[in-house]
PDB file of C-alpha atoms in Angstrom:
ATOM      1  CA  UNK A   1      18.819   3.415 -10.397  1.00 55.00           C
ATOM      2  CA  UNK A   2      16.080   3.634 -13.013  1.00 71.00           C
ATOM      3  CA  UNK A   3      16.903   7.294 -13.619  1.00 88.00           C
ATOM      4  CA  UNK A   4      20.360   6.263 -14.864  1.00 96.00           C
ATOM      5  CA  UNK A   5      19.289   3.379 -17.114  1.00 98.00           C
ATOM      6  CA  UNK A   6      15.991   3.709 -18.962  1.00 98.00           C
ATOM      7  CA  UNK A   7      14.140   1.089 -20.995  1.00 98.00           C
ATOM      8  CA  UNK A   8      11.380   1.791 -23.489  1.00 98.00           C
ATOM      9  CA  UNK A   9       9.576  -0.398 -25.994  1.00 98.00           C
ATOM     10  CA  UNK A  10       8.993   1.046 -29.451  1.00 98.00           C
ATOM     11  CA  UNK A  11       7.336  -1.445 -31.764  1.00 98.00           C
ATOM     12  CA  UNK A  12       9.838  -4.247 -32.464  1.00 99.00           C
ATOM     13  CA  UNK A  13      12.628  -2.324 -30.717  1.00 99.00           C
ATOM     14  CA  UNK A  14      13.564  -2.414 -27.050  1.00 99.00           C
ATOM     15  CA  UNK A  15      15.714   0.636 -26.346  1.00 99.00           C
ATOM     16  CA  UNK A  16      17.949   0.863 -23.282  1.00 99.00           C
ATOM     17  CA  UNK A  17      19.443   4.312 -22.667  1.00 99.00           C
ATOM     18  CA  UNK A  18      22.306   4.940 -20.242  1.00 98.00           C
ATOM     19  CA  UNK A  19      21.947   8.375 -18.639  1.00 98.00           C
ATOM     20  CA  UNK A  20      24.776   9.054 -16.194  1.00 96.00           C
ATOM     21  CA  UNK A  21      26.642  11.875 -17.861  1.00 95.00           C
ATOM     22  CA  UNK A  22      28.315  13.026 -14.642  1.00 95.00           C
ATOM     23  CA  UNK A  23      30.518   9.900 -14.821  1.00 95.00           C
ATOM     24  CA  UNK A  24      30.695   9.773 -18.635  1.00 96.00           C
ATOM     25  CA  UNK A  25      28.205   6.911 -18.305  1.00 97.00           C
ATOM     26  CA  UNK A  26      30.619   4.940 -16.160  1.00 95.00           C
ATOM     27  CA  UNK A  27      28.449   2.585 -14.115  1.00 94.00           C
ATOM     28  CA  UNK A  28      28.521   1.222 -10.585  1.00 93.00           C
ATOM     29  CA  UNK A  29      28.197  -2.493  -9.877  1.00 91.00           C
ATOM     30  CA  UNK A  30      24.497  -1.994  -9.097  1.00 93.00           C
ATOM     31  CA  UNK A  31      23.917  -0.283 -12.441  1.00 95.00           C
ATOM     32  CA  UNK A  32      25.724  -2.989 -14.401  1.00 95.00           C
ATOM     33  CA  UNK A  33      23.478  -5.469 -12.591  1.00 95.00           C
ATOM     34  CA  UNK A  34      20.430  -3.442 -13.590  1.00 97.00           C
ATOM     35  CA  UNK A  35      21.543  -3.550 -17.223  1.00 98.00           C
ATOM     36  CA  UNK A  36      21.876  -7.333 -16.997  1.00 97.00           C
ATOM     37  CA  UNK A  37      18.407  -7.611 -15.470  1.00 97.00           C
ATOM     38  CA  UNK A  38      16.839  -5.443 -18.170  1.00 98.00           C
ATOM     39  CA  UNK A  39      18.366  -7.660 -20.858  1.00 98.00           C
ATOM     40  CA  UNK A  40      16.876 -10.734 -19.193  1.00 98.00           C
ATOM     41  CA  UNK A  41      13.459  -9.070 -19.016  1.00 99.00           C
ATOM     42  CA  UNK A  42      13.578  -8.008 -22.668  1.00 99.00           C
ATOM     43  CA  UNK A  43      14.533 -11.555 -23.627  1.00 99.00           C
ATOM     44  CA  UNK A  44      11.067 -12.670 -22.492  1.00 98.00           C
ATOM     45  CA  UNK A  45       9.170 -10.101 -24.576  1.00 98.00           C
ATOM     46  CA  UNK A  46       7.576 -11.928 -27.550  1.00 98.00           C
ATOM     47  CA  UNK A  47       7.058  -8.811 -29.693  1.00 98.00           C
ATOM     48  CA  UNK A  48      10.645  -7.562 -29.530  1.00 99.00           C
ATOM     49  CA  UNK A  49      13.118  -8.421 -32.287  1.00 99.00           C
ATOM     50  CA  UNK A  50      15.937  -5.939 -31.682  1.00 99.00           C
ATOM     51  CA  UNK A  51      17.444  -4.602 -28.461  1.00 99.00           C
ATOM     52  CA  UNK A  52      19.363  -1.330 -28.736  1.00 99.00           C
ATOM     53  CA  UNK A  53      21.745  -0.049 -26.076  1.00 99.00           C
ATOM     54  CA  UNK A  54      22.486   3.649 -26.455  1.00 99.00           C
ATOM     55  CA  UNK A  55      23.480   6.532 -24.191  1.00 98.00           C
ATOM     56  CA  UNK A  56      23.193  10.239 -23.579  1.00 98.00           C
ATOM     57  CA  UNK A  57      26.157  12.601 -23.425  1.00 96.00           C
ATOM     58  CA  UNK A  58      29.595  12.586 -24.989  1.00 96.00           C
ATOM     59  CA  UNK A  59      30.534   8.986 -24.052  1.00 98.00           C
ATOM     60  CA  UNK A  60      28.712   5.728 -24.751  1.00 99.00           C
ATOM     61  CA  UNK A  61      30.269   4.511 -21.522  1.00 98.00           C
ATOM     62  CA  UNK A  62      33.538   5.051 -19.682  1.00 96.00           C
ATOM     63  CA  UNK A  63      33.160   1.589 -18.136  1.00 95.00           C
ATOM     64  CA  UNK A  64      33.304   1.390 -14.357  1.00 90.00           C
ATOM     65  CA  UNK A  65      32.472   4.306 -12.096  1.00 89.00           C
ATOM     66  CA  UNK A  66      35.817   4.385 -10.255  1.00 73.00           C
ATOM     67  CA  UNK A  67      34.607   6.863  -7.630  1.00 73.00           C
ATOM     68  CA  UNK A  68      31.864   4.562  -6.360  1.00 67.00           C
ATOM     69  CA  UNK A  69      33.388   1.158  -5.705  1.00 62.00           C
ATOM     70  CA  UNK A  70      31.356  -1.602  -4.072  1.00 57.00           C
ATOM     71  CA  UNK A  71      32.078  -1.960  -0.337  1.00 58.00           C
ATOM     72  CA  UNK A  72      32.884  -5.181   1.485  1.00 60.00           C
ATOM     73  CA  UNK A  73      30.148  -6.812   3.521  1.00 59.00           C
ATOM     74  CA  UNK A  74      30.713  -7.180   7.246  1.00 58.00           C
ATOM     75  CA  UNK A  75      32.622 -10.360   8.002  1.00 63.00           C
ATOM     76  CA  UNK A  76      33.163 -11.149   4.312  1.00 69.00           C
ATOM     77  CA  UNK A  77      36.552 -12.655   3.466  1.00 80.00           C
ATOM     78  CA  UNK A  78      38.567 -10.588   0.940  1.00 81.00           C
ATOM     79  CA  UNK A  79      38.620 -13.291  -1.752  1.00 84.00           C
ATOM     80  CA  UNK A  80      34.925 -14.013  -1.248  1.00 83.00           C
ATOM     81  CA  UNK A  81      34.182 -10.317  -1.765  1.00 84.00           C
ATOM     82  CA  UNK A  82      36.227 -10.236  -4.961  1.00 86.00           C
ATOM     83  CA  UNK A  83      34.547 -13.374  -6.301  1.00 83.00           C
ATOM     84  CA  UNK A  84      31.097 -11.992  -5.479  1.00 86.00           C
ATOM     85  CA  UNK A  85      31.785  -8.737  -7.305  1.00 84.00           C
ATOM     86  CA  UNK A  86      33.256 -10.526 -10.313  1.00 82.00           C
ATOM     87  CA  UNK A  87      30.298 -12.897 -10.584  1.00 83.00           C
ATOM     88  CA  UNK A  88      27.598 -10.281  -9.968  1.00 85.00           C
ATOM     89  CA  UNK A  89      29.286  -7.710 -12.184  1.00 85.00           C
ATOM     90  CA  UNK A  90      31.294  -8.850 -15.191  1.00 90.00           C
ATOM     91  CA  UNK A  91      30.230 -12.485 -15.052  1.00 91.00           C
ATOM     92  CA  UNK A  92      26.500 -11.830 -15.018  1.00 94.00           C
ATOM     93  CA  UNK A  93      26.799  -9.008 -17.544  1.00 96.00           C
ATOM     94  CA  UNK A  94      28.647 -11.140 -20.082  1.00 96.00           C
ATOM     95  CA  UNK A  95      26.204 -14.011 -19.667  1.00 96.00           C
ATOM     96  CA  UNK A  96      23.151 -11.759 -20.071  1.00 97.00           C
ATOM     97  CA  UNK A  97      24.604 -10.319 -23.285  1.00 98.00           C
ATOM     98  CA  UNK A  98      25.913 -13.587 -24.720  1.00 96.00           C
ATOM     99  CA  UNK A  99      22.618 -15.391 -24.072  1.00 96.00           C
ATOM    100  CA  UNK A 100      20.355 -12.545 -25.218  1.00 98.00           C
ATOM    101  CA  UNK A 101      18.021 -14.015 -27.866  1.00 98.00           C
ATOM    102  CA  UNK A 102      17.148 -10.734 -29.592  1.00 99.00           C
ATOM    103  CA  UNK A 103      19.338  -8.989 -32.157  1.00 99.00           C
ATOM    104  CA  UNK A 104      21.589  -6.901 -29.905  1.00 99.00           C
ATOM    105  CA  UNK A 105      22.688  -3.520 -31.237  1.00 99.00           C
ATOM    106  CA  UNK A 106      25.141  -1.010 -29.770  1.00 99.00           C
ATOM    107  CA  UNK A 107      24.422   2.557 -30.876  1.00 99.00           C
ATOM    108  CA  UNK A 108      27.577   4.355 -29.774  1.00 99.00           C
ATOM    109  CA  UNK A 109      27.227   8.137 -29.904  1.00 98.00           C
ATOM    110  CA  UNK A 110      30.593   8.431 -28.156  1.00 98.00           C
ATOM    111  CA  UNK A 111      33.649   6.437 -27.067  1.00 98.00           C
ATOM    112  CA  UNK A 112      33.589   3.131 -25.193  1.00 99.00           C
ATOM    113  CA  UNK A 113      36.161   2.517 -22.447  1.00 98.00           C
ATOM    114  CA  UNK A 114      37.165  -0.504 -20.377  1.00 97.00           C
ATOM    115  CA  UNK A 115      34.447  -3.074 -19.701  1.00 96.00           C
ATOM    116  CA  UNK A 116      32.041  -1.075 -21.882  1.00 98.00           C
ATOM    117  CA  UNK A 117      34.452  -1.436 -24.801  1.00 99.00           C
ATOM    118  CA  UNK A 118      35.153  -5.090 -24.024  1.00 98.00           C
ATOM    119  CA  UNK A 119      31.524  -6.213 -24.189  1.00 98.00           C
ATOM    120  CA  UNK A 120      31.066  -4.738 -27.671  1.00 99.00           C
ATOM    121  CA  UNK A 121      32.589  -7.885 -29.131  1.00 98.00           C
ATOM    122  CA  UNK A 122      29.447  -9.745 -28.025  1.00 98.00           C
ATOM    123  CA  UNK A 123      26.981  -7.492 -29.890  1.00 98.00           C
ATOM    124  CA  UNK A 124      25.376  -8.481 -33.184  1.00 98.00           C
ATOM    125  CA  UNK A 125      25.553  -5.018 -34.761  1.00 99.00           C
ATOM    126  CA  UNK A 126      27.571  -1.936 -33.811  1.00 99.00           C
ATOM    127  CA  UNK A 127      26.774   1.558 -35.100  1.00 99.00           C
ATOM    128  CA  UNK A 128      29.004   4.492 -34.163  1.00 99.00           C
ATOM    129  CA  UNK A 129      29.525   8.170 -34.835  1.00 98.00           C
ATOM    130  CA  UNK A 130      32.604   9.305 -36.738  1.00 98.00           C
ATOM    131  CA  UNK A 131      34.364  10.441 -33.546  1.00 98.00           C
ATOM    132  CA  UNK A 132      33.941   7.077 -31.811  1.00 99.00           C
ATOM    133  CA  UNK A 133      36.948   5.284 -30.390  1.00 99.00           C
ATOM    134  CA  UNK A 134      37.497   2.157 -28.347  1.00 98.00           C
ATOM    135  CA  UNK A 135      39.966   2.007 -25.455  1.00 99.00           C
ATOM    136  CA  UNK A 136      40.843  -0.934 -23.198  1.00 98.00           C
ATOM    137  CA  UNK A 137      43.520   0.351 -20.772  1.00 97.00           C
ATOM    138  CA  UNK A 138      43.649  -2.914 -18.846  1.00 97.00           C
ATOM    139  CA  UNK A 139      47.428  -3.215 -18.487  1.00 98.00           C
ATOM    140  CA  UNK A 140      47.666   0.448 -17.430  1.00 96.00           C
ATOM    141  CA  UNK A 141      45.307  -0.357 -14.549  1.00 96.00           C
ATOM    142  CA  UNK A 142      47.013  -3.664 -13.635  1.00 96.00           C
ATOM    143  CA  UNK A 143      43.939  -5.520 -14.904  1.00 96.00           C
ATOM    144  CA  UNK A 144      43.387  -8.225 -17.519  1.00 97.00           C
ATOM    145  CA  UNK A 145      41.037  -8.634 -20.465  1.00 97.00           C
ATOM    146  CA  UNK A 146      37.374  -8.835 -19.479  1.00 97.00           C
ATOM    147  CA  UNK A 147      33.940  -8.962 -21.061  1.00 97.00           C
ATOM    148  CA  UNK A 148      35.002 -12.084 -23.031  1.00 97.00           C
ATOM    149  CA  UNK A 149      37.184  -9.763 -25.130  1.00 98.00           C
ATOM    150  CA  UNK A 150      40.114 -12.204 -25.043  1.00 98.00           C
ATOM    151  CA  UNK A 151      37.917 -14.373 -27.294  1.00 97.00           C
ATOM    152  CA  UNK A 152      35.699 -11.948 -29.185  1.00 97.00           C
ATOM    153  CA  UNK A 153      38.250  -9.286 -30.125  1.00 98.00           C
ATOM    154  CA  UNK A 154      40.692 -11.584 -31.985  1.00 98.00           C
ATOM    155  CA  UNK A 155      37.723 -13.310 -33.617  1.00 96.00           C
ATOM    156  CA  UNK A 156      35.950 -10.111 -34.648  1.00 97.00           C
ATOM    157  CA  UNK A 157      38.753  -7.630 -35.419  1.00 98.00           C
ATOM    158  CA  UNK A 158      41.659 -10.013 -36.069  1.00 98.00           C
ATOM    159  CA  UNK A 159      44.621 -10.942 -33.873  1.00 98.00           C
ATOM    160  CA  UNK A 160      46.896  -8.129 -35.040  1.00 98.00           C
ATOM    161  CA  UNK A 161      44.508  -5.343 -34.063  1.00 99.00           C
ATOM    162  CA  UNK A 162      43.322  -7.187 -30.944  1.00 99.00           C
ATOM    163  CA  UNK A 163      46.933  -7.313 -29.742  1.00 99.00           C
ATOM    164  CA  UNK A 164      47.207  -3.529 -30.023  1.00 99.00           C
ATOM    165  CA  UNK A 165      43.901  -3.016 -28.217  1.00 99.00           C
ATOM    166  CA  UNK A 166      44.222  -5.575 -25.419  1.00 99.00           C
ATOM    167  CA  UNK A 167      47.955  -5.911 -24.769  1.00 99.00           C
ATOM    168  CA  UNK A 168      48.914  -2.259 -25.091  1.00 98.00           C
ATOM    169  CA  UNK A 169      45.668  -0.335 -24.633  1.00 98.00           C
ATOM    170  CA  UNK A 170      45.944   1.465 -27.956  1.00 98.00           C
ATOM    171  CA  UNK A 171      43.027   3.757 -28.727  1.00 99.00           C
ATOM    172  CA  UNK A 172      41.415   2.720 -32.028  1.00 99.00           C
ATOM    173  CA  UNK A 173      39.049   4.957 -33.996  1.00 99.00           C
ATOM    174  CA  UNK A 174      35.877   4.180 -35.900  1.00 98.00           C
ATOM    175  CA  UNK A 175      37.400   4.102 -39.392  1.00 98.00           C
ATOM    176  CA  UNK A 176      40.005   1.497 -38.520  1.00 98.00           C
ATOM    177  CA  UNK A 177      37.495  -0.589 -36.580  1.00 99.00           C
ATOM    178  CA  UNK A 178      35.106  -0.566 -39.522  1.00 98.00           C
ATOM    179  CA  UNK A 179      37.894  -1.595 -41.894  1.00 98.00           C
ATOM    180  CA  UNK A 180      38.684  -4.487 -39.560  1.00 98.00           C
ATOM    181  CA  UNK A 181      35.046  -5.591 -39.563  1.00 98.00           C
ATOM    182  CA  UNK A 182      34.519  -4.862 -35.877  1.00 99.00           C
ATOM    183  CA  UNK A 183      31.792  -2.255 -36.347  1.00 98.00           C
ATOM    184  CA  UNK A 184      29.054  -2.332 -38.965  1.00 98.00           C
ATOM    185  CA  UNK A 185      28.420   1.292 -39.802  1.00 98.00           C
ATOM    186  CA  UNK A 186      29.850   4.743 -39.108  1.00 98.00           C
ATOM    187  CA  UNK A 187      26.986   7.237 -39.200  1.00 98.00           C
ATOM    188  CA  UNK A 188      27.474  10.880 -40.132  1.00 97.00           C
ATOM    189  CA  UNK A 189      25.206  12.854 -37.816  1.00 96.00           C
ATOM    190  CA  UNK A 190      24.619  16.330 -36.379  1.00 94.00           C
ATOM    191  CA  UNK A 191      24.346  15.228 -32.759  1.00 96.00           C
ATOM    192  CA  UNK A 192      23.522  12.237 -30.553  1.00 96.00           C
ATOM    193  CA  UNK A 193      19.763  12.539 -31.069  1.00 97.00           C
ATOM    194  CA  UNK A 194      20.157  12.665 -34.845  1.00 98.00           C
ATOM    195  CA  UNK A 195      22.510   9.680 -34.711  1.00 98.00           C
ATOM    196  CA  UNK A 196      20.044   7.635 -32.672  1.00 98.00           C
ATOM    197  CA  UNK A 197      17.137   8.536 -34.962  1.00 98.00           C
ATOM    198  CA  UNK A 198      19.142   7.381 -37.969  1.00 98.00           C
ATOM    199  CA  UNK A 199      20.062   4.096 -36.281  1.00 99.00           C
ATOM    200  CA  UNK A 200      16.465   3.391 -35.236  1.00 99.00           C
ATOM    201  CA  UNK A 201      15.236   4.140 -38.763  1.00 98.00           C
ATOM    202  CA  UNK A 202      17.888   1.870 -40.263  1.00 98.00           C
ATOM    203  CA  UNK A 203      16.924  -0.969 -37.939  1.00 99.00           C
ATOM    204  CA  UNK A 204      13.234  -0.648 -38.785  1.00 98.00           C
ATOM    205  CA  UNK A 205      14.118  -0.643 -42.479  1.00 98.00           C
ATOM    206  CA  UNK A 206      16.139  -3.830 -41.997  1.00 98.00           C
ATOM    207  CA  UNK A 207      13.069  -5.505 -40.496  1.00 98.00           C
ATOM    208  CA  UNK A 208      10.798  -4.606 -43.405  1.00 98.00           C
ATOM    209  CA  UNK A 209       9.328  -7.683 -45.136  1.00 97.00           C
ATOM    210  CA  UNK A 210      11.223  -9.997 -42.759  1.00 98.00           C
ATOM    211  CA  UNK A 211       9.816 -12.715 -40.528  1.00 99.00           C
ATOM    212  CA  UNK A 212      11.014 -11.784 -37.048  1.00 98.00           C
ATOM    213  CA  UNK A 213      10.934 -15.383 -35.845  1.00 98.00           C
ATOM    214  CA  UNK A 214      13.209 -16.379 -38.731  1.00 99.00           C
ATOM    215  CA  UNK A 215      15.662 -13.612 -37.867  1.00 99.00           C
ATOM    216  CA  UNK A 216      15.872 -14.739 -34.254  1.00 99.00           C
ATOM    217  CA  UNK A 217      16.193 -18.398 -35.209  1.00 99.00           C
ATOM    218  CA  UNK A 218      19.036 -17.575 -37.608  1.00 98.00           C
ATOM    219  CA  UNK A 219      20.790 -15.675 -34.816  1.00 98.00           C
ATOM    220  CA  UNK A 220      20.475 -18.756 -32.620  1.00 96.00           C
ATOM    221  CA  UNK A 221      21.877 -20.953 -35.406  1.00 96.00           C
ATOM    222  CA  UNK A 222      24.898 -18.679 -35.761  1.00 95.00           C
ATOM    223  CA  UNK A 223      25.495 -18.655 -32.000  1.00 92.00           C
ATOM    224  CA  UNK A 224      25.286 -22.434 -31.858  1.00 92.00           C
ATOM    225  CA  UNK A 225      27.689 -22.788 -34.786  1.00 91.00           C
ATOM    226  CA  UNK A 226      30.248 -20.657 -32.919  1.00 85.00           C
ATOM    227  CA  UNK A 227      29.960 -22.836 -29.787  1.00 83.00           C
ATOM    228  CA  UNK A 228      28.394 -20.675 -27.046  1.00 77.00           C
ATOM    229  CA  UNK A 229      30.214 -22.745 -24.411  1.00 82.00           C
ATOM    230  CA  UNK A 230      33.423 -20.990 -25.508  1.00 92.00           C
ATOM    231  CA  UNK A 231      32.103 -17.651 -24.279  1.00 94.00           C
ATOM    232  CA  UNK A 232      31.006 -19.190 -20.988  1.00 93.00           C
ATOM    233  CA  UNK A 233      34.424 -20.769 -20.448  1.00 95.00           C
ATOM    234  CA  UNK A 234      36.257 -17.555 -21.342  1.00 96.00           C
ATOM    235  CA  UNK A 235      33.949 -15.547 -19.090  1.00 95.00           C
ATOM    236  CA  UNK A 236      34.774 -17.782 -16.119  1.00 94.00           C
ATOM    237  CA  UNK A 237      38.511 -17.691 -16.826  1.00 95.00           C
ATOM    238  CA  UNK A 238      38.547 -13.910 -17.154  1.00 96.00           C
ATOM    239  CA  UNK A 239      36.575 -13.551 -13.896  1.00 93.00           C
ATOM    240  CA  UNK A 240      39.087 -15.608 -11.934  1.00 93.00           C
ATOM    241  CA  UNK A 241      42.009 -13.831 -13.602  1.00 94.00           C
ATOM    242  CA  UNK A 242      40.434 -10.525 -12.578  1.00 93.00           C
ATOM    243  CA  UNK A 243      40.135 -11.695  -8.975  1.00 94.00           C
ATOM    244  CA  UNK A 244      43.814 -12.674  -9.022  1.00 93.00           C
ATOM    245  CA  UNK A 245      44.764  -9.193 -10.215  1.00 94.00           C
ATOM    246  CA  UNK A 246      42.739  -7.506  -7.465  1.00 92.00           C
ATOM    247  CA  UNK A 247      44.372  -9.780  -4.895  1.00 93.00           C
ATOM    248  CA  UNK A 248      47.675  -8.063  -5.745  1.00 94.00           C
ATOM    249  CA  UNK A 249      46.192  -4.714  -4.680  1.00 92.00           C
ATOM    250  CA  UNK A 250      47.541  -2.964  -7.782  1.00 95.00           C
ATOM    251  CA  UNK A 251      44.221  -2.211  -9.520  1.00 92.00           C
ATOM    252  CA  UNK A 252      42.839  -0.660  -6.330  1.00 88.00           C
ATOM    253  CA  UNK A 253      45.795   1.730  -6.208  1.00 93.00           C
ATOM    254  CA  UNK A 254      45.289   2.680  -9.864  1.00 90.00           C
ATOM    255  CA  UNK A 255      41.551   3.281  -9.444  1.00 85.00           C
ATOM    256  CA  UNK A 256      42.105   5.311  -6.274  1.00 86.00           C
ATOM    257  CA  UNK A 257      44.631   7.509  -8.085  1.00 87.00           C
ATOM    258  CA  UNK A 258      42.182   8.143 -10.928  1.00 83.00           C
ATOM    259  CA  UNK A 259      39.323   8.832  -8.514  1.00 77.00           C
ATOM    260  CA  UNK A 260      41.450  11.360  -6.619  1.00 78.00           C
ATOM    261  CA  UNK A 261      42.667  12.848  -9.925  1.00 70.00           C
ATOM    262  CA  UNK A 262      46.296  12.342  -8.910  1.00 54.00           C
ATOM    263  CA  UNK A 263      46.658  10.240 -12.041  1.00 52.00           C
ATOM    264  CA  UNK A 264      45.341  11.392 -15.377  1.00 55.00           C
ATOM    265  CA  UNK A 265      43.473   8.715 -17.278  1.00 53.00           C
ATOM    266  CA  UNK A 266      43.911   8.695 -21.046  1.00 50.00           C
ATOM    267  CA  UNK A 267      40.234   9.026 -21.943  1.00 50.00           C
TER     268      UNK A 267
END
């Protein structure tokens, strides 16, 4: 798994790079769990102020790897299997992001789809390339909002735009998202490597002449002011709603059709 998600420490930056271009950086349940674990490990590093999640290839992440679904355990009841996957996947991921004590930065060199798009609402800073777009095709897949997006999207981009994104799966580009205040900066760049270099340089510049402990304490103050229990409650509700959708069997049919290429996904 480590070959698909890499972590390096570079001064005050912890940099996580997703490297699974064959699936447009769509991740299996095990890989989402690895990402959660890396965030927890970085949280304990005293010399790290900023955590960056970036990726290789044309997509930041296409969300779930629909061709490699988690299999049921022998003797496991269907609902128990769904609850386990929801808790170990989305539930743990959202908690590890929401509770991350470092400044959390998404450096999106390409589009974000599905759960990968949904979790962006939990990040502190979002940098994108000009061609970036966000797509949450939940209703098209018989799913519901996830990644705490039912809370963070209306709060961060406004209810009007969140309705377009979540209810109808409208694809929204970088310019409109920046105007709405959802992303912080659209970076003009030659390629992904140039984009990432610019983001890393910008982050180091932001840290100049700053007390890192003050930065992290201010982040904690802001989280506390927004009531972190809201995210936890929304995360639990979305998990159970997701289980209810999978109990209908409809999402499985949609994912199977995409995996077999009998249904074209609007990436």
